[in-house]
Amino acid sequence: MEMAAVTVRAKFLANPKDVGVPGVLMINVQGLKWTPNDPTAGTVLDVKSSFITSHQCSKEVPNKKAFMKVTTDVEGRSYMFEFQNYAERAPARDALSNVIAMNKAGAGGSAPTPASASTAALVKPASSGDQLDPAEMGRRMKLLQQDPDLLKLHQQLVGGNILSEVDFWATRKNLLEDEQSGVQKQRTGLRSAMLADVRPLTDGRTNKVTFNLTPEIIHQIFAEKPAVHRAFLEKVPSKMTESAFWTKYCRAEYLYRTNNRAAALAEAAEDEDLADFTRDDDIIAKSVKHKIQRVDPTLDMAADLNDDYLSLPGHGVLRDGAKESVEMIEGGNRTRTIIHDINRHAAVVLEGTPLDTELKDTTTVAHALERARLKDATNEVADRGADKRRTERIISMTEMEDLQGPPSSSFVPLTIQDPRKYFDSQQAAGFEEGSATGLTSMSADSATLLSVFKSQLNNFQAGRHRDPAIAPDLAFKILTDVTQHIASSRHTTGTAAERNILDSLPRATRDELMQHSNTANELLRHFWAAYPLTNKVLAEKATRLKDAMAQLYSRIQSMKESAPADVRHQLSRLLQPLFQTLDAAFSHYEGEAAKKAEAVKRARIAQRPNLNIPLDEMAS
Amino acid sequence: MIQFANVVVYNYQYLLDPKVAGIISKEMEKECVVVFDEAHNIDNVCIEALSVNIRQQTLDGATRNLSQVTQLIEKSKATDANRLRQEYSRLVEGLAQRGNLAGTDTWLANPALPQDILQEAVPGNIRRAEHFVAFLKRLVQYIKNRMITEKVESESPVSFVTALQNQAGIDQKSLKFCYDRLHSLLLTLEVTNTDEFMYIQTVCDFATLVGTYTRGFTIIIEPYDERMPNIPDPVLQLSCLDSSLAIKPVFEKFQSVVITSGTLSPIDLYPRLLNFHPVISNSYKMTLTRDCLCPMVLTRGSDQLPVSTKFDMRSDPGVVRNYGRLLLEMVTAVPDGIVCFFVSYSYMDGIVNSWNEMGILQEVMQHKLVFIETQDVVETTLALDNYRRACDCGRGAVFFSVARGKVAEGIDFDRHYGRLVIMYGVPFQYTLSRILRARLEYLRETFQIKENDFLTFDAVRQAAQCVGRVIRSKADYGMMIFADKRYNRHDKRSKLPGWILSHLREAHLNLSTDMSVHIAREFLRRMAQPYDKTGKGLNATLLSQADLEKMEKK
């Protein structure tokens, strides 16, 4: 049974209260092996896989250590390991559970331990070649979590010992790669929801209101209200506790929310900390000045504000039906309104730099945000391309799409990774061609080249004719079959043919069907990939797969039979191709097996006079 | 510079406002072709150009200015008395002969002044600098007294001047000369920072206009804004009622004047408002490659109850909720940018608050970010910039704006920046405004334009202006929803510009929210298909020379 070896850093604890000795834990099919970093600090631990009976892991609680306890059946001895974090423990835990599962399977099955040891020996070179790092493992786990279908398949095939972990993932390399590159390329933005707009909860009986703040909400509050952020950095924990800070904040929010402006101001007058929350945000005002210089010039209304001098006092009509009072802006201190909040929120979301650290507690959030802000500020200063972008922007905005002529034909520029290699090989080919036809490529004129090309083309076509991929008459037959099939299904189902037949099935049946077909496809892929059976491992694998397929076949059969009468016909039609492919696989297997038996028989006959036939031939 | 330029692009005010036109546009020649583009609001600009408002702080500032001028005069007398004496003798000769102000096109430089005053001598009582300052002090004091009032007063310039004569001994002729007399005085005193003397200039503008015109103006003194009666803010407004006064000099001076806009509708109303006879008046159709416009009139919400911003309905929570549901349905169906226009800031403020409390805004935010225009230009600019970036990056956004606001006038929401415009309500003016009422009365008496016709015309042109933001080229596409039951009425709808009307199909009238969502989905699906840009004949996106000639023949 193949299994990747797992190597992680882990401390060994002689007893649970111990500090632990740092070292490296390696788990593979043979068992687990722990080596201390410092050879003098402790002895090397080596536990055979057959002795391991169970393992226990501590719960995943943030800020708690990651422990794992391994129990053996040798005098009931157990070992405690401490890992750096939960992410590192996960692969070790998985590997160990695999080992235990293998033990059980080995004990239950007819094959004793040596058999599994031999398979392990066979697989070893492969698995040691791509030793699994925790990151790889984490990616796999993540993929499985995201895709329930894949998880089911994984459980069925790998869990059911039909396929090995390595085989299973070998066909899904691209998925893993996507996942990996995805980690680097795309950052997720902030959510659009207004979290900072915390609404108080009332319990309806007493006058108490409750605010719920999570680190995520607090992050948004800090981002949208720099004054609160600044106050937090200044005052917590030196001047007040964190909970006192947030109580004050919620108080201010509550007063604002209940439109109790007067009360809010009165309290702010008494308490200068509270004043920080109600006061106009001077940091925003400062950043506005900065940002306004970088806006899209085509919509910079602030720039031509004084262009129509009607905004100067005294000019024009001050109040008429079309104009609204300007008291709101002339009042001096801008009052905070929901409109400002919404604009501010949307701006923050758009700038959206989610923190790279995990949102755990408010202090880290506050500091991480501060760092991010400083970084942005320095980036802005260094941003010299801004002017160029502005001009580009103007050009793109003033261009009218429909006044442009037809676009020049689009093409993809050819990128050659190693131009020298490419051109050298071209030239060499040209010389060869030239020498073959008795001409140098330099002096070859277009007419001769064309004739050469034509003759090549003729040869090429002739070649194709002689050896077509599919026999034409067979191809035609299949095409006719398919067409007739489609036509007949059209005929029988009428207009409903536009609809997917799958949609007409009951949900449970459909899900089951999909799952079976997924499993069958996976099995078939591996089955066909196993051929030709050049060695024993592959042969075993093929047998295993065949058995699994046979089981699946019977399962599908029973499903078909147990299906309600009204859908049975549809179902059988749907399943037909599946059965056909499975049948093909079986017949192939049997054919191969028969051939092999034949070969063995012949070999036996041949064996009698001569015993020198190599073992390999037997296997094939 | 202007003499050397082939094309000069500037604000209307530089040509229409006599105070500025005299400085900037006097070098323009008769043969110049004047094009007023986006001229749908030209009547309002004309009126603004000849209107003056005086507030408490204007008068306080004017008093300060006068004492500054007095000081300057004293200083000047002590150092260079000769200069003031020279000015005096110039003023005796009359304004036209003054070396410091005159140009060949004096009448353009000062269209507010009839020709004759330019040749007249400046009246004796304001020729001497100190006399003129005393004269202005009396004027400012008189206006101050007039503004201490509890009720709204409205009178014509004639009666105002008469009262001024009786109570302050200021005659009409001297008033007329105020603007130029001040200008001359400031020049003589070598004042360079004229900005500081803005307040007294405003008062002089007022005096000259009051002294010059007997018709087409009204003076309204309001102790407070009717919409906010609890905030005292007295203001004296001299409002021009006749938009033809300001544009008249332009028509007289230049050979060809073109007035054009996408929303000049109904087109026959503009010659009447501006009092001229157009040589050519034509409304052109748009050639489109495909039906890339989809106007709709929505009259009912999802619960089939009518929606409107009519005064008695606008605060009804049912209407507010229906408007909110409309937006909510649309943000789920329409990609990229959506723009919503409201009838006024106060209405938008109310709606935003109610939607916030109802949770509609939060639901909208699950689909698109929300940005809102405010009366603060800087904040609005930033909001617009962010809105565009949200549309660019694919998150999608909604922009709340106000009809007649700065955004509605100047910002395009073309392409993915605006796939849908929702016009909430009919943007009527505040009809109880004194000035509007005075203007309506004047229009009725002078040009025989009915009050309701004018109000509807004004509201519909604003609405058309708002929804017209959504499309800028033939390659673009966009939907427009007029969300008010009143748009279904023929008198409103028929005033929409032709290019919108020709796409407003019968089936897209009188819709409810669910029907409009259905139409929107259908339209978006159709627009998403590839199309042939070359089209057939006149439907081509890019017309050729031959096509144009063919069109001309027709």
PDB file of C-alpha atoms in Angstrom, chain A residues 19 23 40 57 118 125 199 204 207 251 276 290 321 363 378 389 428 431 433 489-490 568:
ATOM      1  CA  VAL A  19       8.775  21.216  27.994  1.00  0.00           C
ATOM      2  CA  GLY A  23      13.192  17.142  16.862  1.00  0.00           C
ATOM      3  CA  THR A  40      22.672  14.345  22.862  1.00  0.00           C
ATOM      4  CA  CYS A  57      -5.099  14.844  19.028  1.00  0.00           C
ATOM      5  CA  SER A 118       6.926  -5.455   0.209  1.00  0.00           C
ATOM      6  CA  PRO A 125      11.472   5.267  -4.518  1.00  0.00           C
ATOM      7  CA  ARG A 199     -26.903  47.924  15.218  1.00  0.00           C
ATOM      8  CA  GLY A 204     -37.204  43.988  24.852  1.00  0.00           C
ATOM      9  CA  ASN A 207     -33.525  49.116  28.853  1.00  0.00           C
ATOM     10  CA  ARG A 251     -22.190  54.651  23.851  1.00  0.00           C
ATOM     11  CA  ASP A 276     -12.889  61.605  19.696  1.00  0.00           C
ATOM     12  CA  HIS A 290      -4.317  64.328  -1.021  1.00  0.00           C
ATOM     13  CA  GLY A 321     -37.485  77.154  -6.975  1.00  0.00           C
ATOM     14  CA  THR A 363      -4.769  45.030  19.167  1.00  0.00           C
ATOM     15  CA  THR A 378       5.103  55.393   1.180  1.00  0.00           C
ATOM     16  CA  ARG A 389      -1.839  57.223 -15.949  1.00  0.00           C
ATOM     17  CA  ALA A 428      19.520  23.611 -39.537  1.00  0.00           C
ATOM     18  CA  PHE A 431      20.096  23.335 -44.553  1.00  0.00           C
ATOM     19  CA  GLU A 433      16.154  20.485 -46.675  1.00  0.00           C
ATOM     20  CA  SER A 489     -34.954  10.515 -28.220  1.00  0.00           C
ATOM     21  CA  ARG A 490     -36.235  13.736 -29.730  1.00  0.00           C
ATOM     22  CA  ARG A 568     -36.524   3.628 -14.901  1.00  0.00           C
TER      23      ARG A 568
END
